[in-house]
XYZ file of N, CA and C in Angstrom:
264
model
N 206.916 -49.049 137.349
C 206.114 -48.565 136.380
C 205.102 -47.769 136.788
N 204.174 -48.071 137.677
C 203.502 -47.466 138.401
C 203.786 -45.923 139.008
N 204.942 -45.789 139.246
C 205.584 -44.676 139.859
C 205.870 -43.678 138.629
N 205.900 -44.076 137.455
C 206.091 -43.452 136.063
C 207.546 -43.125 135.953
N 208.381 -44.047 136.904
C 209.960 -44.056 136.656
C 210.072 -45.087 135.443
N 210.117 -44.728 134.051
C 209.655 -45.744 133.065
C 211.262 -46.188 133.021
N 212.129 -45.259 132.664
C 213.567 -45.710 132.350
C 214.151 -46.900 133.495
N 213.892 -46.439 134.841
C 214.240 -47.266 135.845
C 213.510 -48.774 135.710
N 212.276 -48.774 135.317
C 211.534 -49.815 135.132
C 211.909 -50.783 133.760
N 212.524 -50.146 132.898
C 213.315 -50.625 131.538
C 214.557 -51.343 131.979
N 215.257 -50.748 132.607
C 216.700 -51.055 133.273
C 216.410 -52.230 134.071
N 215.384 -52.232 135.248
C 215.191 -53.628 135.857
C 215.003 -54.831 134.914
N 214.050 -54.530 133.874
C 213.625 -55.441 133.020
C 214.770 -56.013 132.303
N 215.897 -55.197 131.959
C 216.774 -55.656 131.037
C 217.943 -56.435 132.041
N 218.068 -55.941 133.383
C 218.731 -56.678 134.397
C 218.244 -57.867 134.729
N 216.671 -58.142 134.779
C 216.167 -59.426 135.118
C 216.479 -60.306 133.653
N 216.475 -59.883 132.687
C 216.787 -60.694 131.361
C 218.142 -61.226 131.484
N 219.277 -60.474 131.586
C 220.425 -60.388 131.666
C 220.758 -61.581 132.922
N 220.144 -61.590 134.320
C 220.379 -62.227 135.334
C 219.538 -63.921 134.977
N 218.336 -63.806 134.207
C 217.736 -64.832 133.973
C 218.404 -65.744 132.921
N 219.110 -65.248 131.691
C 219.686 -65.780 130.857
C 221.118 -66.573 131.613
N 221.747 -65.835 132.313
C 223.008 -66.255 133.211
C 222.541 -67.319 133.904
N 221.445 -67.325 134.452
C 221.091 -68.600 135.534
C 220.420 -69.576 134.921
N 220.246 -69.661 133.609
C 219.273 -70.490 132.513
C 217.953 -70.523 133.410
N 217.229 -69.323 133.412
C 215.956 -69.450 133.715
C 215.162 -69.891 132.664
N 213.875 -70.480 132.869
C 213.014 -70.747 132.013
C 212.432 -69.765 131.010
N 212.216 -70.184 129.541
C 211.861 -69.268 128.906
C 210.751 -68.499 129.427
N 209.677 -68.971 129.928
C 208.412 -68.448 130.216
C 208.834 -67.058 131.169
N 209.907 -67.420 131.936
C 210.470 -65.989 132.828
C 210.774 -65.027 131.981
N 211.765 -65.329 131.210
C 212.283 -64.431 130.270
C 211.345 -63.909 129.350
N 210.408 -64.311 128.883
C 209.307 -63.866 127.996
C 208.558 -62.916 128.930
N 208.276 -63.232 129.917
C 207.604 -62.301 131.232
C 208.233 -61.115 131.176
N 209.420 -61.021 131.244
C 210.371 -59.816 131.573
C 210.417 -58.949 130.418
N 210.107 -59.569 129.245
C 210.221 -58.660 127.848
C 208.865 -58.297 127.707
N 207.764 -58.878 128.013
C 206.262 -58.443 128.122
C 206.500 -57.232 128.989
N 206.876 -57.367 130.291
C 206.640 -56.084 131.062
C 207.416 -54.957 130.331
N 208.715 -55.278 129.742
C 209.303 -54.079 129.330
C 208.099 -53.488 128.189
N 207.530 -54.336 127.374
C 206.647 -53.804 126.490
C 205.420 -52.985 127.207
N 205.023 -53.454 127.923
C 204.007 -52.311 129.073
C 204.724 -51.150 129.159
N 206.170 -51.213 129.495
C 206.407 -50.141 130.054
C 206.523 -48.986 128.874
N 207.067 -49.528 127.984
C 207.322 -48.608 126.620
C 205.905 -48.390 125.994
N 204.761 -49.299 126.265
C 203.422 -48.815 125.845
C 203.040 -47.973 126.494
N 203.235 -47.763 128.063
C 202.706 -46.547 128.767
C 203.400 -45.388 128.851
N 204.776 -45.225 128.141
C 205.287 -44.432 127.968
C 205.028 -43.806 126.646
N 204.476 -44.416 125.794
C 204.075 -43.889 124.489
C 204.966 -44.243 123.223
N 205.903 -45.066 123.648
C 206.876 -45.561 122.493
C 206.304 -46.777 122.031
N 205.588 -46.617 121.076
C 204.700 -47.869 120.641
C 205.561 -48.762 119.861
N 206.711 -48.312 119.101
C 207.661 -49.161 118.401
C 208.282 -49.757 118.944
N 208.932 -49.402 119.896
C 209.676 -50.273 120.917
C 208.774 -51.089 121.793
N 207.612 -50.980 122.099
C 206.799 -51.825 122.879
C 206.438 -53.188 121.788
N 206.279 -52.674 120.455
C 205.857 -53.976 119.728
C 207.162 -54.643 119.501
N 208.445 -54.244 119.524
C 209.456 -55.007 119.213
C 209.615 -56.093 120.436
N 209.420 -55.207 121.836
C 209.538 -55.911 123.143
C 208.697 -57.206 123.136
N 207.367 -56.914 122.748
C 206.159 -57.875 122.440
C 206.660 -59.109 121.549
N 207.325 -58.711 120.571
C 207.509 -59.809 119.692
C 208.962 -60.674 120.240
N 209.907 -59.964 120.730
C 210.560 -60.734 121.696
C 210.086 -61.733 122.374
N 209.170 -61.374 123.188
C 208.431 -62.275 124.040
C 207.868 -63.260 123.323
N 207.242 -63.183 122.373
C 206.692 -64.297 122.120
C 207.807 -65.329 121.158
N 208.971 -64.731 120.859
C 210.230 -65.835 120.354
C 210.522 -66.417 121.441
N 210.535 -66.069 122.675
C 210.736 -66.810 123.973
C 209.709 -68.037 124.224
N 208.525 -67.483 124.479
C 207.140 -68.203 124.724
C 205.829 -67.518 124.279
N 205.159 -68.276 123.477
C 204.046 -68.029 122.674
C 202.845 -67.898 123.903
N 202.253 -66.941 124.074
C 200.990 -66.762 125.019
C 199.975 -66.225 124.311
N 198.757 -66.586 124.441
C 197.533 -65.788 123.885
C 197.350 -64.398 124.387
N 197.779 -64.146 125.315
C 197.671 -62.534 125.874
C 198.599 -61.983 125.446
N 199.763 -62.211 125.126
C 200.867 -61.446 124.562
C 200.684 -61.286 123.452
N 199.962 -62.153 122.397
C 199.501 -62.198 120.986
C 198.672 -61.011 120.952
N 197.661 -61.163 121.675
C 196.685 -60.424 121.655
C 196.906 -58.901 121.697
N 197.713 -58.493 122.923
C 198.076 -57.097 123.049
C 199.110 -56.686 121.611
N 199.831 -57.812 121.487
C 200.890 -57.256 120.110
C 199.841 -56.865 119.042
N 198.905 -57.603 118.641
C 197.762 -57.358 117.645
C 197.039 -55.759 117.833
N 196.776 -55.501 119.056
C 196.296 -54.313 119.457
C 197.068 -53.398 119.127
N 198.406 -53.526 119.557
C 199.389 -52.381 119.427
C 199.659 -52.281 117.806
N 199.742 -53.038 117.069
C 199.983 -52.958 115.701
C 198.838 -52.515 115.140
N 197.751 -52.792 115.566
C 196.382 -51.867 115.005
C 196.555 -50.531 115.088
N 197.071 -50.080 116.651
C 197.037 -48.745 116.789
C 198.181 -48.018 116.087
N 199.221 -48.701 115.915
C 200.151 -47.921 115.248
C 199.984 -47.820 113.974
N 199.100 -48.508 113.074
C 198.919 -48.507 111.628
C 197.871 -47.197 111.723
N 196.913 -47.282 112.748
C 195.858 -46.196 112.776
C 196.504 -44.688 113.004
N 197.515 -44.709 113.848
C 198.312 -43.475 113.819
C 199.315 -43.277 112.770
N 199.776 -43.965 112.199
C 200.674 -43.720 110.760
C 199.570 -43.258 109.838
N 198.114 -43.815 109.619
C 197.145 -43.414 108.847
C 197.091 -41.926 109.224
N 196.835 -41.408 110.303
C 196.346 -39.982 110.946
C 197.534 -39.193 110.239
N 198.853 -39.643 110.707
C 199.864 -38.904 110.434
C 200.132 -38.754 109.011
N 199.795 -39.785 107.898
C 199.868 -39.326 106.865
C 198.897 -38.374 105.994
N 197.598 -37.935 106.670
C 196.865 -37.345 106.272
C 197.113 -35.861 106.350
N 196.720 -35.302 105.306
C 197.172 -33.690 105.097
C 195.845 -32.965 105.130
N 195.591 -32.138 106.105
C 194.519 -31.260 106.170
C 194.153 -30.270 105.145
């Protein structure tokens, strides 16, 4: 993610989720992979996908940090939708 190879980072997270599920990994680790995927989508500017990933992360394991990030993203999306709706 730091090297701005977002597609590769997302593929790595998906692979981690797949391997984690096949190895019966704890839900916390699966949630962490979804949370990282959300962070990658957020960095790349895809807020809708980021919100979706964070919501999936919360279904696996509810953490305050993830809830806080999700609320912040939802507010940001709402603000952008309002700005896009305004007609100068």
